[in-house]
mmCIF file with all atom_site columns, C-alpha atoms in Angstrom:
data_model
loop_
_atom_site.group_PDB
_atom_site.id
_atom_site.type_symbol
_atom_site.label_atom_id
_atom_site.label_alt_id
_atom_site.label_comp_id
_atom_site.label_asym_id
_atom_site.label_entity_id
_atom_site.label_seq_id
_atom_site.pdbx_PDB_ins_code
_atom_site.Cartn_x
_atom_site.Cartn_y
_atom_site.Cartn_z
_atom_site.occupancy
_atom_site.B_iso_or_equiv
_atom_site.pdbx_formal_charge
_atom_site.auth_seq_id
_atom_site.auth_comp_id
_atom_site.auth_asym_id
_atom_site.auth_atom_id
_atom_site.pdbx_PDB_model_num
ATOM 1   C CA . UNK A 1 1   ? 97.076  88.810  122.262 1.00 42.00 ? 1   UNK A CA 1
ATOM 2   C CA . UNK A 1 2   ? 99.895  90.498  124.148 1.00 52.00 ? 2   UNK A CA 1
ATOM 3   C CA . UNK A 1 3   ? 97.824  93.352  125.556 1.00 80.00 ? 3   UNK A CA 1
ATOM 4   C CA . UNK A 1 4   ? 94.453  94.966  125.216 1.00 91.00 ? 4   UNK A CA 1
ATOM 5   C CA . UNK A 1 5   ? 93.874  98.588  124.323 1.00 95.00 ? 5   UNK A CA 1
ATOM 6   C CA . UNK A 1 6   ? 90.697  100.481 123.486 1.00 96.00 ? 6   UNK A CA 1
ATOM 7   C CA . UNK A 1 7   ? 91.565  99.825  119.819 1.00 97.00 ? 7   UNK A CA 1
ATOM 8   C CA . UNK A 1 8   ? 91.991  96.045  120.136 1.00 97.00 ? 8   UNK A CA 1
ATOM 9   C CA . UNK A 1 9   ? 88.871  95.781  122.337 1.00 96.00 ? 9   UNK A CA 1
ATOM 10  C CA . UNK A 1 10  ? 86.923  97.743  119.690 1.00 97.00 ? 10  UNK A CA 1
ATOM 11  C CA . UNK A 1 11  ? 88.059  95.407  116.893 1.00 97.00 ? 11  UNK A CA 1
ATOM 12  C CA . UNK A 1 12  ? 87.381  92.289  118.966 1.00 96.00 ? 12  UNK A CA 1
ATOM 13  C CA . UNK A 1 13  ? 83.871  93.513  119.846 1.00 96.00 ? 13  UNK A CA 1
ATOM 14  C CA . UNK A 1 14  ? 83.146  93.928  116.124 1.00 96.00 ? 14  UNK A CA 1
ATOM 15  C CA . UNK A 1 15  ? 84.548  90.452  115.343 1.00 97.00 ? 15  UNK A CA 1
ATOM 16  C CA . UNK A 1 16  ? 87.166  91.961  113.020 1.00 97.00 ? 16  UNK A CA 1
ATOM 17  C CA . UNK A 1 17  ? 90.127  89.619  112.447 1.00 97.00 ? 17  UNK A CA 1
ATOM 18  C CA . UNK A 1 18  ? 93.496  91.127  113.345 1.00 96.00 ? 18  UNK A CA 1
ATOM 19  C CA . UNK A 1 19  ? 96.856  90.264  114.850 1.00 95.00 ? 19  UNK A CA 1
ATOM 20  C CA . UNK A 1 20  ? 99.001  92.451  117.098 1.00 94.00 ? 20  UNK A CA 1
ATOM 21  C CA . UNK A 1 21  ? 102.638 93.406  116.646 1.00 91.00 ? 21  UNK A CA 1
ATOM 22  C CA . UNK A 1 22  ? 105.033 95.348  118.852 1.00 89.00 ? 22  UNK A CA 1
ATOM 23  C CA . UNK A 1 23  ? 108.043 97.348  117.692 1.00 87.00 ? 23  UNK A CA 1
ATOM 24  C CA . UNK A 1 24  ? 110.555 99.585  119.416 1.00 82.00 ? 24  UNK A CA 1
ATOM 25  C CA . UNK A 1 25  ? 109.051 103.064 119.496 1.00 77.00 ? 25  UNK A CA 1
ATOM 26  C CA . UNK A 1 26  ? 111.604 105.867 119.107 1.00 70.00 ? 26  UNK A CA 1
ATOM 27  C CA . UNK A 1 27  ? 109.839 109.242 119.299 1.00 64.00 ? 27  UNK A CA 1
ATOM 28  C CA . UNK A 1 28  ? 112.936 111.187 118.260 1.00 62.00 ? 28  UNK A CA 1
ATOM 29  C CA . UNK A 1 29  ? 113.883 108.845 115.442 1.00 55.00 ? 29  UNK A CA 1
ATOM 30  C CA . UNK A 1 30  ? 111.991 110.506 112.605 1.00 56.00 ? 30  UNK A CA 1
ATOM 31  C CA . UNK A 1 31  ? 108.711 109.501 111.008 1.00 63.00 ? 31  UNK A CA 1
ATOM 32  C CA . UNK A 1 32  ? 107.027 106.949 113.262 1.00 69.00 ? 32  UNK A CA 1
ATOM 33  C CA . UNK A 1 33  ? 105.287 105.070 110.435 1.00 73.00 ? 33  UNK A CA 1
ATOM 34  C CA . UNK A 1 34  ? 108.562 104.648 108.580 1.00 77.00 ? 34  UNK A CA 1
ATOM 35  C CA . UNK A 1 35  ? 110.225 103.413 111.800 1.00 79.00 ? 35  UNK A CA 1
ATOM 36  C CA . UNK A 1 36  ? 107.404 100.917 112.282 1.00 83.00 ? 36  UNK A CA 1
ATOM 37  C CA . UNK A 1 37  ? 107.766 99.605  108.707 1.00 84.00 ? 37  UNK A CA 1
ATOM 38  C CA . UNK A 1 38  ? 111.479 99.045  109.163 1.00 84.00 ? 38  UNK A CA 1
ATOM 39  C CA . UNK A 1 39  ? 111.083 97.471  112.620 1.00 85.00 ? 39  UNK A CA 1
ATOM 40  C CA . UNK A 1 40  ? 108.304 95.113  111.497 1.00 90.00 ? 40  UNK A CA 1
ATOM 41  C CA . UNK A 1 41  ? 110.095 94.331  108.244 1.00 90.00 ? 41  UNK A CA 1
ATOM 42  C CA . UNK A 1 42  ? 107.389 95.432  105.809 1.00 92.00 ? 42  UNK A CA 1
ATOM 43  C CA . UNK A 1 43  ? 107.135 97.985  103.007 1.00 90.00 ? 43  UNK A CA 1
ATOM 44  C CA . UNK A 1 44  ? 106.225 101.563 104.028 1.00 87.00 ? 44  UNK A CA 1
ATOM 45  C CA . UNK A 1 45  ? 103.094 101.205 101.868 1.00 91.00 ? 45  UNK A CA 1
ATOM 46  C CA . UNK A 1 46  ? 101.882 98.518  104.300 1.00 94.00 ? 46  UNK A CA 1
ATOM 47  C CA . UNK A 1 47  ? 102.092 100.749 107.387 1.00 93.00 ? 47  UNK A CA 1
ATOM 48  C CA . UNK A 1 48  ? 99.342  103.330 107.757 1.00 94.00 ? 48  UNK A CA 1
ATOM 49  C CA . UNK A 1 49  ? 99.816  106.433 109.865 1.00 92.00 ? 49  UNK A CA 1
ATOM 50  C CA . UNK A 1 50  ? 96.885  107.810 111.831 1.00 94.00 ? 50  UNK A CA 1
ATOM 51  C CA . UNK A 1 51  ? 96.528  111.572 112.101 1.00 94.00 ? 51  UNK A CA 1
ATOM 52  C CA . UNK A 1 52  ? 93.817  113.721 113.654 1.00 96.00 ? 52  UNK A CA 1
ATOM 53  C CA . UNK A 1 53  ? 92.959  116.904 111.780 1.00 97.00 ? 53  UNK A CA 1
ATOM 54  C CA . UNK A 1 54  ? 90.414  119.687 112.173 1.00 97.00 ? 54  UNK A CA 1
ATOM 55  C CA . UNK A 1 55  ? 88.333  120.768 109.214 1.00 97.00 ? 55  UNK A CA 1
ATOM 56  C CA . UNK A 1 56  ? 87.512  124.492 109.326 1.00 96.00 ? 56  UNK A CA 1
ATOM 57  C CA . UNK A 1 57  ? 88.680  124.573 112.973 1.00 93.00 ? 57  UNK A CA 1
ATOM 58  C CA . UNK A 1 58  ? 85.616  122.667 114.150 1.00 93.00 ? 58  UNK A CA 1
ATOM 59  C CA . UNK A 1 59  ? 85.191  119.175 112.623 1.00 96.00 ? 59  UNK A CA 1
ATOM 60  C CA . UNK A 1 60  ? 87.676  116.567 113.862 1.00 97.00 ? 60  UNK A CA 1
ATOM 61  C CA . UNK A 1 61  ? 88.599  113.859 111.347 1.00 97.00 ? 61  UNK A CA 1
ATOM 62  C CA . UNK A 1 62  ? 90.854  110.834 111.691 1.00 97.00 ? 62  UNK A CA 1
ATOM 63  C CA . UNK A 1 63  ? 93.022  110.387 108.584 1.00 96.00 ? 63  UNK A CA 1
ATOM 64  C CA . UNK A 1 64  ? 94.616  107.012 107.834 1.00 96.00 ? 64  UNK A CA 1
ATOM 65  C CA . UNK A 1 65  ? 97.232  106.964 105.067 1.00 94.00 ? 65  UNK A CA 1
ATOM 66  C CA . UNK A 1 66  ? 100.365 105.068 104.013 1.00 92.00 ? 66  UNK A CA 1
ATOM 67  C CA . UNK A 1 67  ? 103.353 106.076 106.174 1.00 88.00 ? 67  UNK A CA 1
ATOM 68  C CA . UNK A 1 68  ? 105.381 107.329 103.216 1.00 88.00 ? 68  UNK A CA 1
ATOM 69  C CA . UNK A 1 69  ? 102.534 109.387 101.757 1.00 89.00 ? 69  UNK A CA 1
ATOM 70  C CA . UNK A 1 70  ? 102.056 113.110 102.235 1.00 91.00 ? 70  UNK A CA 1
ATOM 71  C CA . UNK A 1 71  ? 98.441  114.102 102.557 1.00 91.00 ? 71  UNK A CA 1
ATOM 72  C CA . UNK A 1 72  ? 96.634  116.973 100.921 1.00 96.00 ? 72  UNK A CA 1
ATOM 73  C CA . UNK A 1 73  ? 94.737  118.750 103.703 1.00 95.00 ? 73  UNK A CA 1
ATOM 74  C CA . UNK A 1 74  ? 92.541  120.623 101.216 1.00 96.00 ? 74  UNK A CA 1
ATOM 75  C CA . UNK A 1 75  ? 91.339  117.286 99.788  1.00 96.00 ? 75  UNK A CA 1
ATOM 76  C CA . UNK A 1 76  ? 90.526  116.083 103.304 1.00 97.00 ? 76  UNK A CA 1
ATOM 77  C CA . UNK A 1 77  ? 88.623  119.302 104.065 1.00 97.00 ? 77  UNK A CA 1
ATOM 78  C CA . UNK A 1 78  ? 86.621  119.044 100.843 1.00 97.00 ? 78  UNK A CA 1
ATOM 79  C CA . UNK A 1 79  ? 85.494  115.506 101.759 1.00 96.00 ? 79  UNK A CA 1
ATOM 80  C CA . UNK A 1 80  ? 83.779  116.948 104.814 1.00 96.00 ? 80  UNK A CA 1
ATOM 81  C CA . UNK A 1 81  ? 82.376  120.076 103.167 1.00 96.00 ? 81  UNK A CA 1
ATOM 82  C CA . UNK A 1 82  ? 85.128  122.319 104.447 1.00 96.00 ? 82  UNK A CA 1
ATOM 83  C CA . UNK A 1 83  ? 87.571  124.791 102.978 1.00 95.00 ? 83  UNK A CA 1
ATOM 84  C CA . UNK A 1 84  ? 90.710  123.870 104.883 1.00 95.00 ? 84  UNK A CA 1
ATOM 85  C CA . UNK A 1 85  ? 92.105  121.419 107.399 1.00 96.00 ? 85  UNK A CA 1
ATOM 86  C CA . UNK A 1 86  ? 95.036  121.466 109.768 1.00 96.00 ? 86  UNK A CA 1
ATOM 87  C CA . UNK A 1 87  ? 96.667  119.063 112.153 1.00 95.00 ? 87  UNK A CA 1
ATOM 88  C CA . UNK A 1 88  ? 95.026  119.034 115.567 1.00 96.00 ? 88  UNK A CA 1
ATOM 89  C CA . UNK A 1 89  ? 97.419  119.788 118.395 1.00 94.00 ? 89  UNK A CA 1
ATOM 90  C CA . UNK A 1 90  ? 98.517  116.606 120.210 1.00 93.00 ? 90  UNK A CA 1
ATOM 91  C CA . UNK A 1 91  ? 96.955  117.523 123.570 1.00 96.00 ? 91  UNK A CA 1
ATOM 92  C CA . UNK A 1 92  ? 93.550  118.229 122.027 1.00 96.00 ? 92  UNK A CA 1
ATOM 93  C CA . UNK A 1 93  ? 93.756  115.054 119.920 1.00 95.00 ? 93  UNK A CA 1
ATOM 94  C CA . UNK A 1 94  ? 94.568  112.992 123.023 1.00 96.00 ? 94  UNK A CA 1
ATOM 95  C CA . UNK A 1 95  ? 91.684  114.535 124.961 1.00 97.00 ? 95  UNK A CA 1
ATOM 96  C CA . UNK A 1 96  ? 89.307  113.749 122.082 1.00 96.00 ? 96  UNK A CA 1
ATOM 97  C CA . UNK A 1 97  ? 90.499  110.247 121.202 1.00 97.00 ? 97  UNK A CA 1
ATOM 98  C CA . UNK A 1 98  ? 92.000  108.976 124.451 1.00 96.00 ? 98  UNK A CA 1
ATOM 99  C CA . UNK A 1 99  ? 95.164  108.060 122.555 1.00 95.00 ? 99  UNK A CA 1
ATOM 100 C CA . UNK A 1 100 ? 98.601  109.508 123.242 1.00 92.00 ? 100 UNK A CA 1
ATOM 101 C CA . UNK A 1 101 ? 100.523 111.065 120.340 1.00 89.00 ? 101 UNK A CA 1
ATOM 102 C CA . UNK A 1 102 ? 102.395 108.290 118.533 1.00 87.00 ? 102 UNK A CA 1
ATOM 103 C CA . UNK A 1 103 ? 99.696  105.829 119.599 1.00 90.00 ? 103 UNK A CA 1
ATOM 104 C CA . UNK A 1 104 ? 96.615  107.270 117.885 1.00 94.00 ? 104 UNK A CA 1
ATOM 105 C CA . UNK A 1 105 ? 94.318  104.677 116.359 1.00 96.00 ? 105 UNK A CA 1
ATOM 106 C CA . UNK A 1 106 ? 91.206  104.977 114.194 1.00 97.00 ? 106 UNK A CA 1
ATOM 107 C CA . UNK A 1 107 ? 89.736  102.120 116.270 1.00 98.00 ? 107 UNK A CA 1
ATOM 108 C CA . UNK A 1 108 ? 88.107  102.671 119.655 1.00 96.00 ? 108 UNK A CA 1
ATOM 109 C CA . UNK A 1 109 ? 88.422  106.435 119.977 1.00 96.00 ? 109 UNK A CA 1
ATOM 110 C CA . UNK A 1 110 ? 86.989  107.829 123.225 1.00 96.00 ? 110 UNK A CA 1
ATOM 111 C CA . UNK A 1 111 ? 84.877  110.204 121.112 1.00 95.00 ? 111 UNK A CA 1
ATOM 112 C CA . UNK A 1 112 ? 83.814  108.684 117.792 1.00 94.00 ? 112 UNK A CA 1
ATOM 113 C CA . UNK A 1 113 ? 85.006  110.850 114.908 1.00 96.00 ? 113 UNK A CA 1
ATOM 114 C CA . UNK A 1 114 ? 84.756  110.367 111.137 1.00 97.00 ? 114 UNK A CA 1
ATOM 115 C CA . UNK A 1 115 ? 87.564  108.380 109.527 1.00 97.00 ? 115 UNK A CA 1
ATOM 116 C CA . UNK A 1 116 ? 88.971  108.680 106.013 1.00 98.00 ? 116 UNK A CA 1
ATOM 117 C CA . UNK A 1 117 ? 91.348  106.088 104.572 1.00 97.00 ? 117 UNK A CA 1
ATOM 118 C CA . UNK A 1 118 ? 93.616  106.827 101.634 1.00 97.00 ? 118 UNK A CA 1
ATOM 119 C CA . UNK A 1 119 ? 92.447  104.976 98.519  1.00 97.00 ? 119 UNK A CA 1
ATOM 120 C CA . UNK A 1 120 ? 96.089  104.037 97.993  1.00 96.00 ? 120 UNK A CA 1
ATOM 121 C CA . UNK A 1 121 ? 95.902  101.710 101.016 1.00 96.00 ? 121 UNK A CA 1
ATOM 122 C CA . UNK A 1 122 ? 92.925  99.698  99.801  1.00 97.00 ? 122 UNK A CA 1
ATOM 123 C CA . UNK A 1 123 ? 94.688  97.379  97.284  1.00 96.00 ? 123 UNK A CA 1
ATOM 124 C CA . UNK A 1 124 ? 97.181  96.146  99.930  1.00 94.00 ? 124 UNK A CA 1
ATOM 125 C CA . UNK A 1 125 ? 96.616  92.598  101.192 1.00 94.00 ? 125 UNK A CA 1
ATOM 126 C CA . UNK A 1 126 ? 97.146  93.563  104.831 1.00 96.00 ? 126 UNK A CA 1
ATOM 127 C CA . UNK A 1 127 ? 98.163  96.804  106.497 1.00 97.00 ? 127 UNK A CA 1
ATOM 128 C CA . UNK A 1 128 ? 99.538  97.729  109.899 1.00 96.00 ? 128 UNK A CA 1
ATOM 129 C CA . UNK A 1 129 ? 97.664  100.440 111.814 1.00 96.00 ? 129 UNK A CA 1
ATOM 130 C CA . UNK A 1 130 ? 98.346  101.787 115.276 1.00 94.00 ? 130 UNK A CA 1
ATOM 131 C CA . UNK A 1 131 ? 96.582  99.754  117.955 1.00 94.00 ? 131 UNK A CA 1
ATOM 132 C CA . UNK A 1 132 ? 96.293  102.475 120.571 1.00 93.00 ? 132 UNK A CA 1
ATOM 133 C CA . UNK A 1 133 ? 99.780  102.459 122.038 1.00 91.00 ? 133 UNK A CA 1
ATOM 134 C CA . UNK A 1 134 ? 103.223 103.669 121.084 1.00 89.00 ? 134 UNK A CA 1
ATOM 135 C CA . UNK A 1 135 ? 105.077 100.837 119.330 1.00 89.00 ? 135 UNK A CA 1
ATOM 136 C CA . UNK A 1 136 ? 101.921 98.705  119.043 1.00 92.00 ? 136 UNK A CA 1
ATOM 137 C CA . UNK A 1 137 ? 100.097 97.974  115.756 1.00 94.00 ? 137 UNK A CA 1
ATOM 138 C CA . UNK A 1 138 ? 97.417  95.669  114.404 1.00 96.00 ? 138 UNK A CA 1
ATOM 139 C CA . UNK A 1 139 ? 97.706  93.778  111.127 1.00 97.00 ? 139 UNK A CA 1
ATOM 140 C CA . UNK A 1 140 ? 94.357  93.991  109.364 1.00 98.00 ? 140 UNK A CA 1
ATOM 141 C CA . UNK A 1 141 ? 92.936  94.029  105.842 1.00 98.00 ? 141 UNK A CA 1
ATOM 142 C CA . UNK A 1 142 ? 92.155  97.516  104.541 1.00 97.00 ? 142 UNK A CA 1
ATOM 143 C CA . UNK A 1 143 ? 88.557  96.425  103.855 1.00 98.00 ? 143 UNK A CA 1
ATOM 144 C CA . UNK A 1 144 ? 88.142  95.307  107.485 1.00 98.00 ? 144 UNK A CA 1
ATOM 145 C CA . UNK A 1 145 ? 89.620  98.608  108.711 1.00 98.00 ? 145 UNK A CA 1
ATOM 146 C CA . UNK A 1 146 ? 87.129  100.488 106.543 1.00 97.00 ? 146 UNK A CA 1
ATOM 147 C CA . UNK A 1 147 ? 84.229  98.332  107.687 1.00 97.00 ? 147 UNK A CA 1
ATOM 148 C CA . UNK A 1 148 ? 85.144  98.628  111.372 1.00 97.00 ? 148 UNK A CA 1
ATOM 149 C CA . UNK A 1 149 ? 85.281  102.431 111.246 1.00 97.00 ? 149 UNK A CA 1
ATOM 150 C CA . UNK A 1 150 ? 82.698  103.083 108.511 1.00 97.00 ? 150 UNK A CA 1
ATOM 151 C CA . UNK A 1 151 ? 85.475  105.115 106.882 1.00 97.00 ? 151 UNK A CA 1
ATOM 152 C CA . UNK A 1 152 ? 85.290  107.112 103.702 1.00 97.00 ? 152 UNK A CA 1
ATOM 153 C CA . UNK A 1 153 ? 87.867  105.976 101.147 1.00 98.00 ? 153 UNK A CA 1
ATOM 154 C CA . UNK A 1 154 ? 89.280  108.810 99.063  1.00 97.00 ? 154 UNK A CA 1
ATOM 155 C CA . UNK A 1 155 ? 92.239  110.271 97.214  1.00 96.00 ? 155 UNK A CA 1
ATOM 156 C CA . UNK A 1 156 ? 93.895  112.335 99.937  1.00 96.00 ? 156 UNK A CA 1
ATOM 157 C CA . UNK A 1 157 ? 97.477  112.145 98.705  1.00 93.00 ? 157 UNK A CA 1
ATOM 158 C CA . UNK A 1 158 ? 99.474  115.263 97.954  1.00 91.00 ? 158 UNK A CA 1
ATOM 159 C CA . UNK A 1 159 ? 100.378 115.506 94.277  1.00 80.00 ? 159 UNK A CA 1
#
């Protein structure tokens, strides 16, 4: 392993198999997940973005979805008994998770929060998910990602 983060330590402690991959992080280069897919040389469907949202301005939720996919915030809110959801501001998300924007991971958050994974990610053989640092991802099976985080799997894609 090239380096350890809270995310990789979390996965290792749970005996979840994964490998680590670095790529050149370019914060001003557009959608980070799409950059990662191109840099790693995989399809955008194989790279999952990690976003922190707030349901009804009170319930934080970590959303994991294919990089190319737009999410439906109302679907996410409904999963947690809410009416609406919005993106959490980056400073608040960092304070909650311990991860810097562009490096947010569903694994090893400072404060455990519920995780939802897009059902569209589950059929993939392996996916790449942020490993807790900018330009740093883990390759993992979607089932192992779900198991590690006890995530809900749901249709959260925008139509």
